[in-house]
PDB file of C-alpha atoms in Angstrom:
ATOM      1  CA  UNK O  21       0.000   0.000   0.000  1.00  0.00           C
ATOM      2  CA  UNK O  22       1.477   3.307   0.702  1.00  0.00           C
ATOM      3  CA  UNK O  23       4.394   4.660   2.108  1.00  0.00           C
ATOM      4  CA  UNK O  24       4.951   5.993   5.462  1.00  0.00           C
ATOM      5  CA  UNK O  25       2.918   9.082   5.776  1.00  0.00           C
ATOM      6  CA  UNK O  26       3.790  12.219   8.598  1.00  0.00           C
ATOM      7  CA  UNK O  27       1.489  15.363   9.455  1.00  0.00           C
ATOM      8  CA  UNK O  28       1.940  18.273   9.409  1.00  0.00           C
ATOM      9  CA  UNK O  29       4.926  18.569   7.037  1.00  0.00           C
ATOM     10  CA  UNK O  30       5.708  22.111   8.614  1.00  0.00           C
ATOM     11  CA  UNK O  31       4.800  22.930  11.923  1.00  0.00           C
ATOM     12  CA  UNK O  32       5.652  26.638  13.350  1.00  0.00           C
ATOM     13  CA  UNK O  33       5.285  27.111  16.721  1.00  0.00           C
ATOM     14  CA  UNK O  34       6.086  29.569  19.672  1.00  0.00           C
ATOM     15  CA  UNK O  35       8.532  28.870  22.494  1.00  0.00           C
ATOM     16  CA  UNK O  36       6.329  27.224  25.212  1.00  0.00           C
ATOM     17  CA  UNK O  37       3.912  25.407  23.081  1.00  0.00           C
ATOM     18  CA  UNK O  38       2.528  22.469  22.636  1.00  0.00           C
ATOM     19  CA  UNK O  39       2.765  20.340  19.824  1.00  0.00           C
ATOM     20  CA  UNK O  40       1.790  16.746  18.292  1.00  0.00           C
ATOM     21  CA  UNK O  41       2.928  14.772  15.364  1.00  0.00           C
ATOM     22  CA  UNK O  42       1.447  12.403  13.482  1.00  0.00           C
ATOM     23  CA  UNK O  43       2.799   9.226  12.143  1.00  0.00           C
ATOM     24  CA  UNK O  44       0.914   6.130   9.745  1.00  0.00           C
ATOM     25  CA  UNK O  45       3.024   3.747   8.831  1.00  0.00           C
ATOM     26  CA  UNK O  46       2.623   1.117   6.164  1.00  0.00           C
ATOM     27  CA  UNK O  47      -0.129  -1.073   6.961  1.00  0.00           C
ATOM     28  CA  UNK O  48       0.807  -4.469   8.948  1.00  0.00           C
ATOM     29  CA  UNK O  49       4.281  -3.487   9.539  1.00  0.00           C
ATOM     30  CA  UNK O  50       4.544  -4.258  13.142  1.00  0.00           C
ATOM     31  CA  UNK O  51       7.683  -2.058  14.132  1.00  0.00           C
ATOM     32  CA  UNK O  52       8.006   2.129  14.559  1.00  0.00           C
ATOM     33  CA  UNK O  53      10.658   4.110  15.001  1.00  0.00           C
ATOM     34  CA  UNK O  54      11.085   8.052  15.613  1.00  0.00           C
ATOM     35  CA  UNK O  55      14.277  10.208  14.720  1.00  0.00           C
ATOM     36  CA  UNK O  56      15.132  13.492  15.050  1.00  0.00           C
ATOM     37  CA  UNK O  57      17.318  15.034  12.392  1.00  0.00           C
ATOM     38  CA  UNK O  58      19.343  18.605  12.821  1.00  0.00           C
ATOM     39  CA  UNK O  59      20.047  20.826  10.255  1.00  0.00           C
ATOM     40  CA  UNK O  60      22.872  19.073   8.657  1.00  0.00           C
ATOM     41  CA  UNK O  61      22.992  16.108  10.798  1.00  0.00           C
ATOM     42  CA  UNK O  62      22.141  12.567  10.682  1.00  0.00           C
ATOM     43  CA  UNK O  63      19.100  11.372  12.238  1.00  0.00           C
ATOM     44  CA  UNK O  64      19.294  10.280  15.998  1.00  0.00           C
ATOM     45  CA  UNK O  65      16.814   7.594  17.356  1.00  0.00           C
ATOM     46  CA  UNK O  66      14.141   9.005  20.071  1.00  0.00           C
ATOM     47  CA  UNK O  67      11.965   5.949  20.418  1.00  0.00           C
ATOM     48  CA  UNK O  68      10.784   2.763  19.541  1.00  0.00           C
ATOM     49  CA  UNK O  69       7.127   0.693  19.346  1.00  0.00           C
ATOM     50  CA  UNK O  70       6.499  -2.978  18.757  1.00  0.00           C
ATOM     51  CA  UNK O  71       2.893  -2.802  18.355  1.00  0.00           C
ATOM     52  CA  UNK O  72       1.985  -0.709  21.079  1.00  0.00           C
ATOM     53  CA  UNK O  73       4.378  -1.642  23.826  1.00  0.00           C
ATOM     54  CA  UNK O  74       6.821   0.997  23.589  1.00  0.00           C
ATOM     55  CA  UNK O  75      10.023  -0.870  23.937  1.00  0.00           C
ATOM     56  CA  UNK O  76      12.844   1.510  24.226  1.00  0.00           C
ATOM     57  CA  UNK O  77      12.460   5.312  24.604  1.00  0.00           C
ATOM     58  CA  UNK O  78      15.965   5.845  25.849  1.00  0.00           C
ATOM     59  CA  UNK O  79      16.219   8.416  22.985  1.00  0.00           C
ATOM     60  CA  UNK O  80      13.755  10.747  23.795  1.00  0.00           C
ATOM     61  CA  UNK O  81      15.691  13.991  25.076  1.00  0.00           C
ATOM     62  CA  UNK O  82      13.871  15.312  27.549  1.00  0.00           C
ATOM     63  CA  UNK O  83      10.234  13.906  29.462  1.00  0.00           C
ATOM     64  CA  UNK O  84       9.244  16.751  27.570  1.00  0.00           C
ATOM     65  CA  UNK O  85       9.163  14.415  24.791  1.00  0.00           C
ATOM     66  CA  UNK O  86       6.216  11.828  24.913  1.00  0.00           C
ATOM     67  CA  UNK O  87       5.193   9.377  22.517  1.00  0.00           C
ATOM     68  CA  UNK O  88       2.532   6.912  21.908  1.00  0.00           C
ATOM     69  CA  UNK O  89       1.129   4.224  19.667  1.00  0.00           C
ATOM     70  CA  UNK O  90      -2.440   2.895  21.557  1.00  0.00           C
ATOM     71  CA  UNK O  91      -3.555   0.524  18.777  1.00  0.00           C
ATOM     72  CA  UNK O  92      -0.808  -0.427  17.355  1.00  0.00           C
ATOM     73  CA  UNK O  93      -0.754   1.543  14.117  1.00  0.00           C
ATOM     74  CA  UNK O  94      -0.727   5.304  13.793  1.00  0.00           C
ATOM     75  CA  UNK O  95       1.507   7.217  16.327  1.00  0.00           C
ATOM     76  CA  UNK O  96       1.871  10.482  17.985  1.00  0.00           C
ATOM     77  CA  UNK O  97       5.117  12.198  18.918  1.00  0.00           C
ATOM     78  CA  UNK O  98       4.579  15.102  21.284  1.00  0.00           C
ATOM     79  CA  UNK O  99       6.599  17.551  22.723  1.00  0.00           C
ATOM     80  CA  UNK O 100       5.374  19.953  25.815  1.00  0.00           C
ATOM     81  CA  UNK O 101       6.421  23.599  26.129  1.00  0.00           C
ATOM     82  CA  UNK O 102       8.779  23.858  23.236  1.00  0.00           C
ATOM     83  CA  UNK O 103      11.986  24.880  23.295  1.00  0.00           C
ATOM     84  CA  UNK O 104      14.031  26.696  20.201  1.00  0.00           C
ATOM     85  CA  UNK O 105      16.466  23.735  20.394  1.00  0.00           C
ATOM     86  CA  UNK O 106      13.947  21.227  19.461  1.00  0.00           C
ATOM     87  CA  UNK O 107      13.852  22.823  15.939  1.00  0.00           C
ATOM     88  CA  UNK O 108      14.633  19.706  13.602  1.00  0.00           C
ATOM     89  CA  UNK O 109      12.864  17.620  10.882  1.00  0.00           C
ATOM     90  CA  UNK O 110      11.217  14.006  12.874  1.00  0.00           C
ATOM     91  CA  UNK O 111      11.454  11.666  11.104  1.00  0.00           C
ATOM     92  CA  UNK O 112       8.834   8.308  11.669  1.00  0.00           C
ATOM     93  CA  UNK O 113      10.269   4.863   9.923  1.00  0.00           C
ATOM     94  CA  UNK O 114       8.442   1.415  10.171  1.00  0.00           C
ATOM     95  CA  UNK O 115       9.044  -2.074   9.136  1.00  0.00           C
ATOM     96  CA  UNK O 116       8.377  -5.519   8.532  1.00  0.00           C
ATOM     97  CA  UNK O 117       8.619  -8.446  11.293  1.00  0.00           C
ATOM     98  CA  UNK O 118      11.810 -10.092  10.491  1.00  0.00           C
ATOM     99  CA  UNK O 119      10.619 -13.130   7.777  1.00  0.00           C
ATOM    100  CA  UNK O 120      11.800 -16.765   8.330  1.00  0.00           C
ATOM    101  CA  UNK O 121      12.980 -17.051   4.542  1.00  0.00           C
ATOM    102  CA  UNK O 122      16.439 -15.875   3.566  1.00  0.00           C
ATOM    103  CA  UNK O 123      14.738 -12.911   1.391  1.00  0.00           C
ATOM    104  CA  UNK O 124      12.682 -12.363   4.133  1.00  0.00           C
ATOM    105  CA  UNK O 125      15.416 -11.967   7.172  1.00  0.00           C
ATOM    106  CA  UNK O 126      16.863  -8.482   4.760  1.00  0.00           C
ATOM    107  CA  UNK O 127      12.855  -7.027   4.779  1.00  0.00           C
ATOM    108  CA  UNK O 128      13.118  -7.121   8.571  1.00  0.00           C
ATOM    109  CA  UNK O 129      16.546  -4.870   9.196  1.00  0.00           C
ATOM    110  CA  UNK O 130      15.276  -2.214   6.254  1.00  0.00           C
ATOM    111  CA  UNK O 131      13.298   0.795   7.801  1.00  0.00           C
ATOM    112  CA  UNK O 132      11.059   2.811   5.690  1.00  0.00           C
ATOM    113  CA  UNK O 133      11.057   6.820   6.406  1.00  0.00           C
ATOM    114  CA  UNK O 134       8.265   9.141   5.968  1.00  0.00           C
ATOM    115  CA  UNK O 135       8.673  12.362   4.392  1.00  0.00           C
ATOM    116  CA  UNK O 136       9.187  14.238   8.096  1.00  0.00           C
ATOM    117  CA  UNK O 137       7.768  16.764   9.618  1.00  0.00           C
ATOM    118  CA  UNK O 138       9.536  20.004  10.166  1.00  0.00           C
ATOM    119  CA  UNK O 139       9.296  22.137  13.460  1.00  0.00           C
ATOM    120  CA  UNK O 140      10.273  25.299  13.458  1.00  0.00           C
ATOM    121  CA  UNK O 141       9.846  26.841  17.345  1.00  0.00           C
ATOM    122  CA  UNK O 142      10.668  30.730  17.099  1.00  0.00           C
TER     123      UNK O 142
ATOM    124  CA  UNK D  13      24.984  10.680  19.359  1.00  0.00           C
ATOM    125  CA  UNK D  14      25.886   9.495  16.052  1.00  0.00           C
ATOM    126  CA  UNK D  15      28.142   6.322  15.700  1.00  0.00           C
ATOM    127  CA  UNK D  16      29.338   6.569  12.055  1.00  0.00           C
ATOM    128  CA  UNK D  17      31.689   9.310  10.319  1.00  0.00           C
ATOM    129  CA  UNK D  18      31.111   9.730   6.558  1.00  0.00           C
ATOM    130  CA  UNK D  19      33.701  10.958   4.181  1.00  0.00           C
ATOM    131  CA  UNK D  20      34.253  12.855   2.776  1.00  0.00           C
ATOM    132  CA  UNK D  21      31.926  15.304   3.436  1.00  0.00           C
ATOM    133  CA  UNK D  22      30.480  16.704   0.112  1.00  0.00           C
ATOM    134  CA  UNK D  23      31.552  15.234  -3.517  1.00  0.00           C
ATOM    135  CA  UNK D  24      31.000  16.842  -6.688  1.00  0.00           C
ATOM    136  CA  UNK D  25      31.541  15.002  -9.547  1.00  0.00           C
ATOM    137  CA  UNK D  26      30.654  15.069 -13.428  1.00  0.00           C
ATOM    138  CA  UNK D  27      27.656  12.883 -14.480  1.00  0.00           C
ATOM    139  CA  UNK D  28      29.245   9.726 -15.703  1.00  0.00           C
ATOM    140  CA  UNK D  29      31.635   9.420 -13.332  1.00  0.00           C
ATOM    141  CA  UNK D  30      31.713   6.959 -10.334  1.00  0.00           C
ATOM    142  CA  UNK D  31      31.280   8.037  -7.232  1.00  0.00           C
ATOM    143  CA  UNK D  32      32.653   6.629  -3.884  1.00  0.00           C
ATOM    144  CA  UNK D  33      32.226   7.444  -0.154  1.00  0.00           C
ATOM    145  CA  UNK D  34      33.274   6.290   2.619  1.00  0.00           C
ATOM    146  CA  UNK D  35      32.057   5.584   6.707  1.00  0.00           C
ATOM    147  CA  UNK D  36      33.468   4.475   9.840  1.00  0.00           C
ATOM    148  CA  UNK D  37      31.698   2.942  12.439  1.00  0.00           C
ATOM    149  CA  UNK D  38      32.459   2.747  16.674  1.00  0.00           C
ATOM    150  CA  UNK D  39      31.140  -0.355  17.399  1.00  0.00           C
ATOM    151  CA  UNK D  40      30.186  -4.149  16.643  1.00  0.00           C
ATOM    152  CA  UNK D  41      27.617  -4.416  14.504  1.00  0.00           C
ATOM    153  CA  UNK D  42      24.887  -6.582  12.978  1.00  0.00           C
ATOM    154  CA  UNK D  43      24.446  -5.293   9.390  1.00  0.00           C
ATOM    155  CA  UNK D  44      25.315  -1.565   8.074  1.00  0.00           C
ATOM    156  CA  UNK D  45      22.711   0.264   5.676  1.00  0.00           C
ATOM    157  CA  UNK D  46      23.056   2.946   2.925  1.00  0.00           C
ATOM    158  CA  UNK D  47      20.087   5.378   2.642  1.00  0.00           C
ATOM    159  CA  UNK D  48      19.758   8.429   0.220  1.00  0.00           C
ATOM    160  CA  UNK D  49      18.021  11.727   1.195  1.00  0.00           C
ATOM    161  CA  UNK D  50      17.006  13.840  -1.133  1.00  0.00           C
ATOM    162  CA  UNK D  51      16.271  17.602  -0.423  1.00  0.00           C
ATOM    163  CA  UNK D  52      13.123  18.071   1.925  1.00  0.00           C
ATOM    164  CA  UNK D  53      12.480  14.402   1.710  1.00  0.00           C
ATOM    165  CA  UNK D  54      12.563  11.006   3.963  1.00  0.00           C
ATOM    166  CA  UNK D  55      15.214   8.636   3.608  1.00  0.00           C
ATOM    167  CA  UNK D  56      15.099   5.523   1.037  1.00  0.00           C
ATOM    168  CA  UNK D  57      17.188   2.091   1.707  1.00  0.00           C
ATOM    169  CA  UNK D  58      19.310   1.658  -0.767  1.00  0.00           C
ATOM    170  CA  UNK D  59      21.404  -1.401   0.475  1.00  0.00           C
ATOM    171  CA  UNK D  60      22.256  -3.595   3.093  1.00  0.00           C
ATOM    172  CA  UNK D  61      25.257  -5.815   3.978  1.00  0.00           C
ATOM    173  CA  UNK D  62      25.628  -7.903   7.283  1.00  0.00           C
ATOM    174  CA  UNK D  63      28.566  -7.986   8.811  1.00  0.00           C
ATOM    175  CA  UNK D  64      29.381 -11.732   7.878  1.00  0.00           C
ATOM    176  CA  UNK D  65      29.502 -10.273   4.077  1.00  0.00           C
ATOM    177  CA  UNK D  66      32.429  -8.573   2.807  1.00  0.00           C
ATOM    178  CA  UNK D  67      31.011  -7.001  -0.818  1.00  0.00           C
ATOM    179  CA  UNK D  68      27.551  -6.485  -2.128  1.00  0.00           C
ATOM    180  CA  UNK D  69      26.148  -5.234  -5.599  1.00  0.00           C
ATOM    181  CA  UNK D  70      22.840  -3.934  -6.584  1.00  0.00           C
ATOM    182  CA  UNK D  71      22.016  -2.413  -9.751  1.00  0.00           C
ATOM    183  CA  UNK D  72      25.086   0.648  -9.812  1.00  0.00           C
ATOM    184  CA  UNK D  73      25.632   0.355  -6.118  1.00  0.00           C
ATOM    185  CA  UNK D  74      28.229  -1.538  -4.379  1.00  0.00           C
ATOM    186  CA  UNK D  75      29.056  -1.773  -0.723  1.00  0.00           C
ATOM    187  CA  UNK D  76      32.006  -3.345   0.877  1.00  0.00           C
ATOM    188  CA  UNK D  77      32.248  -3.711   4.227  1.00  0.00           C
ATOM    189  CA  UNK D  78      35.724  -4.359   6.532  1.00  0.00           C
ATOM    190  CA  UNK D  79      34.851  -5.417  10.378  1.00  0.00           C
ATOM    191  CA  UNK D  80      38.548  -5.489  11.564  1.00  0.00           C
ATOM    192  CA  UNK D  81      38.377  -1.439  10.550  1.00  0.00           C
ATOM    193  CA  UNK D  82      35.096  -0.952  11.134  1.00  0.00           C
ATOM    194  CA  UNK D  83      34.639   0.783   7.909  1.00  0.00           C
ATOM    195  CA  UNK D  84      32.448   0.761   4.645  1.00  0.00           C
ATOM    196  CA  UNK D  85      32.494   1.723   1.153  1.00  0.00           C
ATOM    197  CA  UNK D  86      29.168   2.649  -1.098  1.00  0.00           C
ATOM    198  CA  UNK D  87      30.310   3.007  -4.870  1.00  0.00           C
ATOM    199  CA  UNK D  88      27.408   4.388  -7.281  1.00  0.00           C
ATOM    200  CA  UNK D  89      28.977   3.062 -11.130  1.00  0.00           C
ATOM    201  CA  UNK D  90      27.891   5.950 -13.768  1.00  0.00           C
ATOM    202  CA  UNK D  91      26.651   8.436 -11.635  1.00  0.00           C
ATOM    203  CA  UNK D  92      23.423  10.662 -12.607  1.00  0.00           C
ATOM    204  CA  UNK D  93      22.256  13.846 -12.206  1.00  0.00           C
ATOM    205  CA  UNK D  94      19.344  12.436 -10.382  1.00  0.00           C
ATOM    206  CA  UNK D  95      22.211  10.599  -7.774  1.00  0.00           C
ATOM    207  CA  UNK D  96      22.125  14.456  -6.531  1.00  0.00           C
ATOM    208  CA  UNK D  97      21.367  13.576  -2.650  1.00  0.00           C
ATOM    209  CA  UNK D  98      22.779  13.249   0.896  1.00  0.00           C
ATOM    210  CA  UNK D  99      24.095   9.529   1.247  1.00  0.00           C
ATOM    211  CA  UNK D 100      23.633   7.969   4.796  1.00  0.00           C
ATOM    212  CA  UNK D 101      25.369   5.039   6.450  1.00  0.00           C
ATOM    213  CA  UNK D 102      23.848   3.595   9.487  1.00  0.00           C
ATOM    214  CA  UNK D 103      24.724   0.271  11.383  1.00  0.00           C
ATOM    215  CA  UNK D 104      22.417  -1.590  13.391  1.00  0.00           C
ATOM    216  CA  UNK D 105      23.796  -3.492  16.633  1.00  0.00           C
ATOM    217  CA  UNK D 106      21.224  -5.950  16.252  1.00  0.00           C
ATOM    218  CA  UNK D 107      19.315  -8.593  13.552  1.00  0.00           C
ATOM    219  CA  UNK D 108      15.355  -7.662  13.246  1.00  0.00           C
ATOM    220  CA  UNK D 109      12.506  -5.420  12.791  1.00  0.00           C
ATOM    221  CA  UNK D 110      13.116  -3.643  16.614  1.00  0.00           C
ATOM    222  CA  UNK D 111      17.134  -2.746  15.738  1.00  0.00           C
ATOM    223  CA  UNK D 112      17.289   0.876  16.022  1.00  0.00           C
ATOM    224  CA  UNK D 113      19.219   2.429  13.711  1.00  0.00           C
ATOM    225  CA  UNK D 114      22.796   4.702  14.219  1.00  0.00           C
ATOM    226  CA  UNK D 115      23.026   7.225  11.744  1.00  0.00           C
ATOM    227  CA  UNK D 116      26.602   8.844  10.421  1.00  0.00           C
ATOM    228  CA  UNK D 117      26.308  13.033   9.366  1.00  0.00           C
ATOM    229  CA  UNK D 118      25.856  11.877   5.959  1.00  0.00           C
ATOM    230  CA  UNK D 119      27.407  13.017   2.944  1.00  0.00           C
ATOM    231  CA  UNK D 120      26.273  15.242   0.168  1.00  0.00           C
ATOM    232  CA  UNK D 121      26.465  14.312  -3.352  1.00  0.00           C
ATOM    233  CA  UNK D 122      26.316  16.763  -6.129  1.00  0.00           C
ATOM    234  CA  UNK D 123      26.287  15.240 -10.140  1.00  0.00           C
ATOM    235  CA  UNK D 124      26.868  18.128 -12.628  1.00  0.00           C
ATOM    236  CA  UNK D 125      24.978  17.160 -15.711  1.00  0.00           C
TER     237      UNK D 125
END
């Protein structure tokens, strides 16, 4: 079906705020990551969710920083009273349970990235 | 913090040339991944080697891969204008769908037509 899918794309918002991002990764894939990625940086794991046990948040910056995935599918990324530093593009990935076939054991390891969304906090 | 250093940093080449970067890597690792960025845009796999393989091929891409320096190598054959991008590496500790992975600063890639 279709790719990974983030909303907003662009999000400005004022130091203090409150703000919530959207994630929907490909249907039945079972894993979800988020990233952040600075301006001219690589993207650095926040969190990850196995269905909706979230598994490893040792990422997530500050517990500013909350995420969640209730049903197991879409996920929200939030972050309370903004700061200017957490200006960066987040990036949501998903992917397959690992397969038992050879082909299959590759499909599990690849992630597959939405097009971000990009927060701007002024 | 990011585990793998790219290099170089930026490449500009002429479109039918080949293309090679490089990344380093801290740690063990299970398998190490090449994505491609382009501008304003998510990140697409564009190969993967485990670290039991030493060279890989796919389509103009190779990737070669030496544990004892804990480096890599992604070669694009031919290169394109449309090759334009920021190149990732990124290693993953661990086999599976729930390995988190460990992103280098990437390098950008610019193909003069």
């Amino acid at each position: 079906g279709a790719g990974v899918s983030q909303s907003p794309r662009y999000k400005v918002a004022k130091r203090g705020q409150d703000v919530a991002l959207r994630c929907d990764p490909i249907s039945g894939h079972v894993s979800l990551f988020w990233y952040q990625q600075a301006l001219g940086q690589g993207p650095e794991f926040l969190t990850y969710f196995q269905n909706e046990a979230q598994l490893d948040k040792s990422g997530l910056p500050s517990d500013r920083f909350f995420a969640e995935r209730p049903e197991g599918s879409v996920s929200t990324l939030k972050i309370q009273r903004t700061q200017k530093e957490d200006s960066a593009v987040y990036l949501c990935a998903s992917s397959f349970r690992t397969g038992w076939t050879a082909s299959g054991r590759d499909r599990g390891n690849i992630q597959y990235f939405g097009a971000g969304t990009r927060l701007s906090v002024l | 913090s990011q585990q793998g250093e790219e290099d170089p940093q930026a490449l500009s080449i002429q479109e039918g040339e080949n293309a090679t970067m490089n990344c380093s890597y801290k740690t063990s690792i299970n398998n190490l991944q090449w994505y491609r960025q382009n501008s304003g845009r998510g990140l697409v796999h564009l190969i993967l080697i485990r670290s039991n393989e030493r060279e890989k091929h796919s389509g103009r891409l190779r990737v070669t891969l030496d544990t004892s320096k804990k480096s890599s190598s992604l070669l694009i054959t031919a290169s394109r204008a449309a090759d334009t991008a920021s190149y990732f590496c990124a290693t993953a500790q661990e086999a599976g769908a729930n390995s988190k992975l460990t992103f280098g600063k990437g390098i950008t890639l610019s193909v003069r037509p």
